[in-house]
mmCIF file of C-alpha atoms in Angstrom:
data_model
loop_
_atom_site.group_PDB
_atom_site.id
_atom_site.type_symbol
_atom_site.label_atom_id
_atom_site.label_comp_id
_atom_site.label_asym_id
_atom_site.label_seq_id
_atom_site.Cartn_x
_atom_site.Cartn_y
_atom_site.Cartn_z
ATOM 1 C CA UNK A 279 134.597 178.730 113.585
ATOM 2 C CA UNK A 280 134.984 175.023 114.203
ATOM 3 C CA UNK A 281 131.943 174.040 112.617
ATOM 4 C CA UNK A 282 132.968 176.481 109.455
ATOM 5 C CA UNK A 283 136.654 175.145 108.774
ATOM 6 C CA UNK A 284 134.600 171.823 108.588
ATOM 7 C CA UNK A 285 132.275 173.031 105.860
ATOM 8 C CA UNK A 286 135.206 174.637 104.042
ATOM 9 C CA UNK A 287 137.280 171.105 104.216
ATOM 10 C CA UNK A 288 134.242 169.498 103.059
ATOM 11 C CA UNK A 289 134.029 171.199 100.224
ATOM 12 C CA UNK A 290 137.711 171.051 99.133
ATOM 13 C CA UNK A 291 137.033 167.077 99.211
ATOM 14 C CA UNK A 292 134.070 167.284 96.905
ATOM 15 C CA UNK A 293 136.902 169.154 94.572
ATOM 16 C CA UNK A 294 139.140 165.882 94.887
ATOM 17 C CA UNK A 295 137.737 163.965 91.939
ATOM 18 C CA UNK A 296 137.259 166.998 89.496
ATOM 19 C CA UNK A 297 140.492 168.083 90.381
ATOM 20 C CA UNK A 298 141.421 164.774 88.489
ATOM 21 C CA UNK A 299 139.922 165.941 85.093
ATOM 22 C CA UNK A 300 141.634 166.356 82.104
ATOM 23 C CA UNK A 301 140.390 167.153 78.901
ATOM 24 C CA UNK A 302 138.219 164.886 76.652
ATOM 25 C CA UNK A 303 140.863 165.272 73.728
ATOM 26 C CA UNK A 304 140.407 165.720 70.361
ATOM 27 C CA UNK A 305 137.831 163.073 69.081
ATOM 28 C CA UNK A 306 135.813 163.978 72.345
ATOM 29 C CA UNK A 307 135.250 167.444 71.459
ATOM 30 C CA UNK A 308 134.246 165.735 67.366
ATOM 31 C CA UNK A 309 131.778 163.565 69.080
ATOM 32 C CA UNK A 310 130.470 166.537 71.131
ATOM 33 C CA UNK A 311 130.240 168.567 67.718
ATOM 34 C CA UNK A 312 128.506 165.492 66.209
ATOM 35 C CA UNK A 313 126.072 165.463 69.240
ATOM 36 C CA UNK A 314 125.099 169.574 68.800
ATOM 37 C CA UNK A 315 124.638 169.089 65.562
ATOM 38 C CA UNK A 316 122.353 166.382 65.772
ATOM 39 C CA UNK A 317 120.352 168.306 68.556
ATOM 40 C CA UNK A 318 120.130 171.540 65.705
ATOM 41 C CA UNK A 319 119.108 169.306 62.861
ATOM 42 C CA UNK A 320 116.040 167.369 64.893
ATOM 43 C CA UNK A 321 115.538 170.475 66.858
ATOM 44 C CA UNK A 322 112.475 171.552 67.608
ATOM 45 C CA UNK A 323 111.878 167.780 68.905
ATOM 46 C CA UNK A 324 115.018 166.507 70.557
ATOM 47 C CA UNK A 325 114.736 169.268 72.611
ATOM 48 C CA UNK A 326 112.437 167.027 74.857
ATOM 49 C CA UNK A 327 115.286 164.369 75.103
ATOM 50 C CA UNK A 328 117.963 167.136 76.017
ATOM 51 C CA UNK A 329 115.914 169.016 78.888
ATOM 52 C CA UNK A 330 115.864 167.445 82.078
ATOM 53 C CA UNK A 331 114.222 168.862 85.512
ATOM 54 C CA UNK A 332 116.166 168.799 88.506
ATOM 55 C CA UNK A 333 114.117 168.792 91.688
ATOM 56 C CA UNK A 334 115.469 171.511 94.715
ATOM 57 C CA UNK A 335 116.615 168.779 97.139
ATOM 58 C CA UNK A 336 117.841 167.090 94.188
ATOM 59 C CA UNK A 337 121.557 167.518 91.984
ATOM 60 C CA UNK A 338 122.342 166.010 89.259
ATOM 61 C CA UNK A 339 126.097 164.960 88.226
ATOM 62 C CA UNK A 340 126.361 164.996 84.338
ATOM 63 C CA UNK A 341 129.187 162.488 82.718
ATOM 64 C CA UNK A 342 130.206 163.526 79.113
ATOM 65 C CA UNK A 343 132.333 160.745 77.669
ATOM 66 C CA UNK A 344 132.601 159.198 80.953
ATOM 67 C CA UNK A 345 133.808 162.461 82.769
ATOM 68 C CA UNK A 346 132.557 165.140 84.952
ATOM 69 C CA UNK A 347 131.109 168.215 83.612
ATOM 70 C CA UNK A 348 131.574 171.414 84.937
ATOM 71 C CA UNK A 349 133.667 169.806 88.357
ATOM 72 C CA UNK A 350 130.508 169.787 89.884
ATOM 73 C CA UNK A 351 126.275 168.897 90.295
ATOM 74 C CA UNK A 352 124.275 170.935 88.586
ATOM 75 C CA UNK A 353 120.585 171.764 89.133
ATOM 76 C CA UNK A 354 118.435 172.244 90.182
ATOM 77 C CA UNK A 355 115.893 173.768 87.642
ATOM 78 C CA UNK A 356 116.842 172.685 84.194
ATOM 79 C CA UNK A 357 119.969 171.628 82.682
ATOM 80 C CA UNK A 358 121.083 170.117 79.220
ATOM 81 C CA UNK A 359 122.320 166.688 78.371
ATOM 82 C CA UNK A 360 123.365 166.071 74.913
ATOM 83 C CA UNK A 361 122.338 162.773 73.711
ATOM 84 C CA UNK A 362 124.550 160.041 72.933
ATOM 85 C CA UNK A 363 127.076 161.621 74.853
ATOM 86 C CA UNK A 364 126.376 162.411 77.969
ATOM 87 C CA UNK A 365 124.812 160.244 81.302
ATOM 88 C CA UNK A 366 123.274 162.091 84.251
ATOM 89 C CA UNK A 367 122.827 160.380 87.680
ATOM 90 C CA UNK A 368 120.536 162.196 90.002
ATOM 91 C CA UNK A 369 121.592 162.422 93.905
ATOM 92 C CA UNK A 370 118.657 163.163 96.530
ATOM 93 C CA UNK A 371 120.246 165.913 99.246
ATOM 94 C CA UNK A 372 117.901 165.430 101.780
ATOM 95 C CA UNK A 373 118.486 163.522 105.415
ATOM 96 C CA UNK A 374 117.997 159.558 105.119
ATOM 97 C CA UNK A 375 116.901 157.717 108.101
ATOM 98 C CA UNK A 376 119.216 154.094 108.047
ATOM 99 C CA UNK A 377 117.962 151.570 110.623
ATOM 100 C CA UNK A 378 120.959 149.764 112.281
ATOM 101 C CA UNK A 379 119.783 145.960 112.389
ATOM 102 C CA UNK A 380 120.038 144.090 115.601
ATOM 103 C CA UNK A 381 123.448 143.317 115.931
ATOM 104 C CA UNK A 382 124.470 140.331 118.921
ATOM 105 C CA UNK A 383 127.247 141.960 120.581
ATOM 106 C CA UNK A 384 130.299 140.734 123.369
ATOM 107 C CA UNK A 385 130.714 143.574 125.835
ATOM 108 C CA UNK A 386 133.867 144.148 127.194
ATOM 109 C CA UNK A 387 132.584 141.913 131.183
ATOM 110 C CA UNK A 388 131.829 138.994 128.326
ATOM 111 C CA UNK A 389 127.999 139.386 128.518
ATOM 112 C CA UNK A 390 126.099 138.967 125.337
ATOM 113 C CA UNK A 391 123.470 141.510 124.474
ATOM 114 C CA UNK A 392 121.796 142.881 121.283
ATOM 115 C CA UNK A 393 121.489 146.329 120.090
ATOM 116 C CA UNK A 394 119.413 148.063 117.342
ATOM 117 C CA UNK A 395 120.114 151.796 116.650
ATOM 118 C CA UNK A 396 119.070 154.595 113.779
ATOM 119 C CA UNK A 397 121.514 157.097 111.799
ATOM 120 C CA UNK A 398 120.492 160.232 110.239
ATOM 121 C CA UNK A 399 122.755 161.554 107.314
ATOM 122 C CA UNK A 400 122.596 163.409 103.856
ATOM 123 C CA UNK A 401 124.691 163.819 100.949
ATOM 124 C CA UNK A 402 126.595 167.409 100.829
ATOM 125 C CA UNK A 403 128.258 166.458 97.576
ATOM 126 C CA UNK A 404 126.743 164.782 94.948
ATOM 127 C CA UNK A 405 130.016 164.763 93.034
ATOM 128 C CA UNK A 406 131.898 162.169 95.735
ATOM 129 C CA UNK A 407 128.865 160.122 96.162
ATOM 130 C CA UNK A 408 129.084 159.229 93.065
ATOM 131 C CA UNK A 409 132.254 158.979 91.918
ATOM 132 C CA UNK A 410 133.890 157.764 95.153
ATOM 133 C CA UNK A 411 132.005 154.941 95.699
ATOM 134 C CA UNK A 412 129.642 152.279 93.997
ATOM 135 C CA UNK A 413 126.898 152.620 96.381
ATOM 136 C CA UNK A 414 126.627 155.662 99.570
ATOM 137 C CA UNK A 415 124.136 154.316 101.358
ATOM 138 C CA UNK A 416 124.395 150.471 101.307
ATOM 139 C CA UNK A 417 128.203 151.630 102.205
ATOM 140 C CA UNK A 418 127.364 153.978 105.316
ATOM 141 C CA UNK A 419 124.786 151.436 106.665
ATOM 142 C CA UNK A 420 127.197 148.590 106.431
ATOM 143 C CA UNK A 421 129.761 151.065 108.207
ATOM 144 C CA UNK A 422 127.335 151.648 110.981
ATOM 145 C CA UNK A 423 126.872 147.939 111.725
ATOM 146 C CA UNK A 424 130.521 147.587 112.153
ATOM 147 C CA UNK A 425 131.253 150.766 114.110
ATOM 148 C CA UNK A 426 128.500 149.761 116.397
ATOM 149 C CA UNK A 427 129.653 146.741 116.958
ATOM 150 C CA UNK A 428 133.640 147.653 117.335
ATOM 151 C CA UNK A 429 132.554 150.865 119.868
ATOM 152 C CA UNK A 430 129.850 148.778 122.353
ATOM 153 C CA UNK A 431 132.466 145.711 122.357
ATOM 154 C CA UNK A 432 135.064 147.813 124.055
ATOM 155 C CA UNK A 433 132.369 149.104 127.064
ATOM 156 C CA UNK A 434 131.019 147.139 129.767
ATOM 157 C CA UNK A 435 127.179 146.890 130.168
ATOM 158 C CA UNK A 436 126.849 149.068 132.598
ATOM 159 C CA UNK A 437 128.483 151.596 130.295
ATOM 160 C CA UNK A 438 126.322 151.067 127.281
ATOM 161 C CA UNK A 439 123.229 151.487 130.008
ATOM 162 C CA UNK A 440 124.085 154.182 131.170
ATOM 163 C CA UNK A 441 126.131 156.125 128.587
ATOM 164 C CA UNK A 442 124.415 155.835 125.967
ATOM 165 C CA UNK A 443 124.545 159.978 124.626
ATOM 166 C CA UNK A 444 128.330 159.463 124.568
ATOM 167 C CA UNK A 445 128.451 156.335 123.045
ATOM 168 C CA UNK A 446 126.208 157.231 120.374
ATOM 169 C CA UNK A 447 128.406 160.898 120.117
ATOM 170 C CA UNK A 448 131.301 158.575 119.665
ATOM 171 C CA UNK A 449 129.621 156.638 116.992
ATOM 172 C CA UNK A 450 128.443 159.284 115.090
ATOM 173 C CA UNK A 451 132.069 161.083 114.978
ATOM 174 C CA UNK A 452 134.021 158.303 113.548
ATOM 175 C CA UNK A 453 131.559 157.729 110.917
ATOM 176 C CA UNK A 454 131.089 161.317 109.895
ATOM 177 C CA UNK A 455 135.428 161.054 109.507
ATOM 178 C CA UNK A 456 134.893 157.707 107.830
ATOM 179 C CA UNK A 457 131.837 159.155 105.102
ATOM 180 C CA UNK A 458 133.339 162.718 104.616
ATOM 181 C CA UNK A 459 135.049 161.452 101.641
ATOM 182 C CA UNK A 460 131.678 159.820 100.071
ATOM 183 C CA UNK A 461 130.518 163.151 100.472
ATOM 184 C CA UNK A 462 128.605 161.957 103.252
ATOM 185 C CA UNK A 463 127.682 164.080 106.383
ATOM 186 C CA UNK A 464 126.268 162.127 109.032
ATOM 187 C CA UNK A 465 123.926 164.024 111.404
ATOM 188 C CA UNK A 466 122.654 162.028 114.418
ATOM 189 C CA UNK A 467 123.188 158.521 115.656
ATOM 190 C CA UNK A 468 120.647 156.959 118.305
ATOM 191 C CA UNK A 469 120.910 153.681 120.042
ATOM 192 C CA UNK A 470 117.223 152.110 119.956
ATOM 193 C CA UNK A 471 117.166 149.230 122.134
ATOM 194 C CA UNK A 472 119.697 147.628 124.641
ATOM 195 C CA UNK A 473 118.735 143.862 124.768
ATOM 196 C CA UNK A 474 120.075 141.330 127.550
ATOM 197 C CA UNK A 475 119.490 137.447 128.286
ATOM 198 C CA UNK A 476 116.477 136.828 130.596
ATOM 199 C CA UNK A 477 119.237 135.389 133.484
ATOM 200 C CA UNK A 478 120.991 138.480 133.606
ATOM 201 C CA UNK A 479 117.375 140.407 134.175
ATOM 202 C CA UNK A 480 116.950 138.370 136.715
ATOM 203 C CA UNK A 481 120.447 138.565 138.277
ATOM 204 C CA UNK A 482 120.319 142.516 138.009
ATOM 205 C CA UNK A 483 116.638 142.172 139.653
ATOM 206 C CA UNK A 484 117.747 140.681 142.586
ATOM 207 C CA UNK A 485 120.926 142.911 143.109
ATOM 208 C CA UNK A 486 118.600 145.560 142.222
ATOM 209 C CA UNK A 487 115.991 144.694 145.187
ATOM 210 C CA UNK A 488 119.005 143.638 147.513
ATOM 211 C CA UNK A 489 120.313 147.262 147.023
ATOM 212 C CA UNK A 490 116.691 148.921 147.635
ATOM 213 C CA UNK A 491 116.247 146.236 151.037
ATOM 214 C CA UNK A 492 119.674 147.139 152.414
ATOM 215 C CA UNK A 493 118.957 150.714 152.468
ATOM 216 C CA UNK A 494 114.947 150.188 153.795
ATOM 217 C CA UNK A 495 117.014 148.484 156.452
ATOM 218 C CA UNK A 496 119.488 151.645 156.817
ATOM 219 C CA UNK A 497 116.418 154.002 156.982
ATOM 220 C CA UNK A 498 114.718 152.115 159.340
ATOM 221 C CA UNK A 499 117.505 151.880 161.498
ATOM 222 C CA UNK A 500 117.805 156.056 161.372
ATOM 223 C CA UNK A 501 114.208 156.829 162.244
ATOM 224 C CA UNK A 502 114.603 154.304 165.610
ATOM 225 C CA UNK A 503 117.507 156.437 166.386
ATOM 226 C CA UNK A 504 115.797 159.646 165.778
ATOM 227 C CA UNK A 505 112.659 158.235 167.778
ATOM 228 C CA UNK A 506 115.094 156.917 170.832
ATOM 229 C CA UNK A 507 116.779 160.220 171.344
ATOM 230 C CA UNK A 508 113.295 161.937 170.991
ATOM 231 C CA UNK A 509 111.995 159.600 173.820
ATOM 232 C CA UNK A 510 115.173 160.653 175.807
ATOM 233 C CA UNK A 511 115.047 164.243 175.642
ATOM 234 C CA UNK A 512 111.009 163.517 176.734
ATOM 235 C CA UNK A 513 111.693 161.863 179.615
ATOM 236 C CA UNK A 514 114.005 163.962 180.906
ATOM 237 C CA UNK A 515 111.289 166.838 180.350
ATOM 238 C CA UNK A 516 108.760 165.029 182.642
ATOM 239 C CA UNK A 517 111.561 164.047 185.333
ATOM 240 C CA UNK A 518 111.959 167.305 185.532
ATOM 241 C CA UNK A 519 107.858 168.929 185.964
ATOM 242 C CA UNK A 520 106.106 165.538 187.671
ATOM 243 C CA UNK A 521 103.054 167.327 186.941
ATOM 244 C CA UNK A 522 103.532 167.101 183.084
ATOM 245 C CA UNK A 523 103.092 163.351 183.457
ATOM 246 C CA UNK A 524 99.587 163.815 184.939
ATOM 247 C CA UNK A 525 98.892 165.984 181.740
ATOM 248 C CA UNK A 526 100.160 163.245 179.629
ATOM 249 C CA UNK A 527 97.812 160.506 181.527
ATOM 250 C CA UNK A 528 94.850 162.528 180.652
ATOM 251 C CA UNK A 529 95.773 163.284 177.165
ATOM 252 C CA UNK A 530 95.921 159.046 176.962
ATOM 253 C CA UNK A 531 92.581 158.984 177.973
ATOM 254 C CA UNK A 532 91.109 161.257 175.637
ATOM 255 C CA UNK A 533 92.972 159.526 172.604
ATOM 256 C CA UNK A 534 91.363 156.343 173.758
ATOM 257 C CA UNK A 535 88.198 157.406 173.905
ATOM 258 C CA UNK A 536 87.632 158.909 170.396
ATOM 259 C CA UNK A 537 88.840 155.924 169.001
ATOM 260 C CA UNK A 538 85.419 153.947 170.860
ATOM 261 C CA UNK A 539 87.182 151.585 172.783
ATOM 262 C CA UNK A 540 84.982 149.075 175.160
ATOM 263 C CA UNK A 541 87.920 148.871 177.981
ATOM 264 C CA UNK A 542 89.036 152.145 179.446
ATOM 265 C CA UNK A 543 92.696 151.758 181.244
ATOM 266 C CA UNK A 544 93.049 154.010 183.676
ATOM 267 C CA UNK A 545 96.648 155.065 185.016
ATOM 268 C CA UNK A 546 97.282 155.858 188.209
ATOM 269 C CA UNK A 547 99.780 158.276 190.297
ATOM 270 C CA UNK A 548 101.699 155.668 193.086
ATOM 271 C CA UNK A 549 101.269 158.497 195.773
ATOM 272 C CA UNK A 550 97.491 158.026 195.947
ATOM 273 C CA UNK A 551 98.021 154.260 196.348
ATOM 274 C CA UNK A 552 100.365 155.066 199.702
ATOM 275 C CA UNK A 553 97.517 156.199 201.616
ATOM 276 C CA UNK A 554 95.603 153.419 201.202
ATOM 277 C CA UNK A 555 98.751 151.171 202.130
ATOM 278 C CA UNK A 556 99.061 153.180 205.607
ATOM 279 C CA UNK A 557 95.526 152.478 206.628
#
C-alpha cells in the first residue's frame, strides 16, 4: 500500500507543470492552422519531417509554441510534430548508473577519509525532467556529492565501517524526496570504497592485534585452568587405587619406546627400594 500511495503521489507531481497550461490564444491556434496547412500543401513529402519514432524506453515531451502538448510524454511508436511550431525533446526511461566521485570527507571523531559511491535512478516522468529543471542528471549527481558528504560528516568512522547498508538507505531516501519533483526516482545507492590515511591503518592495526593478543592471552589462561583441575581430579584417582599408578608407569614406557628413544627411564615403586635399605 505504501509503495502504491507513492506511485500515485508521483504521478500527481508529474501533473504539476501541465496543470499550469493555459491556452495558446488566438494567434497560436492561426499559426497552428498555418502549420497544417503547410503540412497538406507539401504533403506527400513533409510527411518525413512530421513523423518521428519514439523508442519503448524512450518518451518524448512535445512543446507547441513553447507549451506542453497533451499534459504529458507521448510515445512511444510514432507521433506528429508540426513543423515550425512545435519542438520535441526526447527523455530515455531506463536506470542510469551515476558514479559518486571521491569526495575527502571530516567524520564526526575529526578523521579525514575519502569515499567513492554509485547511484542507480530513472526518470518516471519525462514531463518534470524537463520542465522542472535545466539538466536531471548533472542535477541528481551534484545532489549525491553533497548528500554524501552532509550524511558521512555527521557519523564517526567506525559508523561508516560498519554501517554502511543504513547509511547508504539513508542516502538514497533523502535524495529520492529531494528528485521526486524532477521526476526523478532514485533506486539504489552503494558506497564503493571507504578510504583512510596510512597512520590511522596502522593505529587500527595495532589496536587490532592488541585486541586479538589480549584474548590469546585470556584463552591460554582458560585451557591451564581446565588442564590444572584435570590434573587434580587425576591425582586424586590414583591416591585412591595405588595400583593405577603402576599402570600409568608402564603406559610411559610404551609411549617412549615407539617414539625410538636411545635412553630408556625407568620409574620405580619406593617399596621395592625398602628392602634393599633393610639388608
Amino acid at each position: 500500500m505504501d509503495s502504491g500511495r507513492g506511485y500515485l503521489g508521483k504521478e500527481s507531481k508529474e501533473m504539476l507543470v501541465a496543470d499550469k497550461k493555459e491556452g495558446i490564444g488566438a494567434c497560436g491556434w492561426i499559426l497552428v492552422s498555418l502549420s497544417v496547412l503547410f503540412v497538406l500543401i507539401t504533403f506527400p513529402f513533409s510527411i518525413w519531417m512530421c513523423l518521428k519514432i519514439v523508442k519503448e524506453y524512450e518518451r518524448a515531451v512535445v512543446f507547441r509554441l513553447g507549451r506542453i502538448v497533451s499534459k504529458r510524454a507521448k510515445g512511444p511508436g510514432l507521433i506528429i510534430v508540426l513543423p515550425c511550431t512545435d519542438v520535441f525533446t526526447r527523455v530515455d526511461l531506463r536506470t542510469v548508473t551515476s558514479n559518486i566521485p571521491l569526495q575527502e570527507i571530516l567524520t564526526k571523531d575529526s578523521i579525514t577519509t575519502q569515499v567513492d559511491g554509485v547511484v542507480y535512478y530513472k526518470i518516471y516522468s519525462a514531463v518534470c525532467s524537463v520542465a522542472n529543471v535545466t539538466d536531471a542528471h548533472l542535477a541528481t549527481n551534484l545532489l549525491a556529492q553533497t548528500t554524501l558528504r552532509n550524511v558521512l560528516g555527521t557519523q564517526s568512522l567506525s559508523q561508516i565501517l560498519s554501517g554502511r547498508e543504513e547509511i547508504a538507505h539513508n542516502i538514497q531516501s533523502i535524495l529520492d524526496n529531494a528528485t521526486s519533483k524532477w521526476g526523478i526516482q532514485v533506486a539504489r545507492v552503494e558506497i564503493k570504497d571507504v578510504r583512510i590515511p596510512m597512520e590511522m591503518q596502522r593505529a587500527m592495526a595495532a589496536e587490532a592485534e592488541s585486541t586479538r593478543d589480549a584474548r590469546a592471552q585470556i584463552i591460554a589462561a582458560e585451557g591451564e585452568r581446565n588442564a590444572s583441575e584435570a590434573l587434580k581430579q587425576a591425582s586424586m584417582v590414583l591416591v585412591e587405587a595405588p595400583s593405577a599408578l603402576q599402570l600409568r608407569y608402564l603406559q610411559t614406557l610404551a609411549t617412549l619406546a615407539t617414539e625410538k628413544n636411545s635412553t630408556i627411564v625407568l620409574p620405580l615403586p619406593m617399596n621395592m627400594l625398602q628392602g634393599f635399605y633393610k639388608q
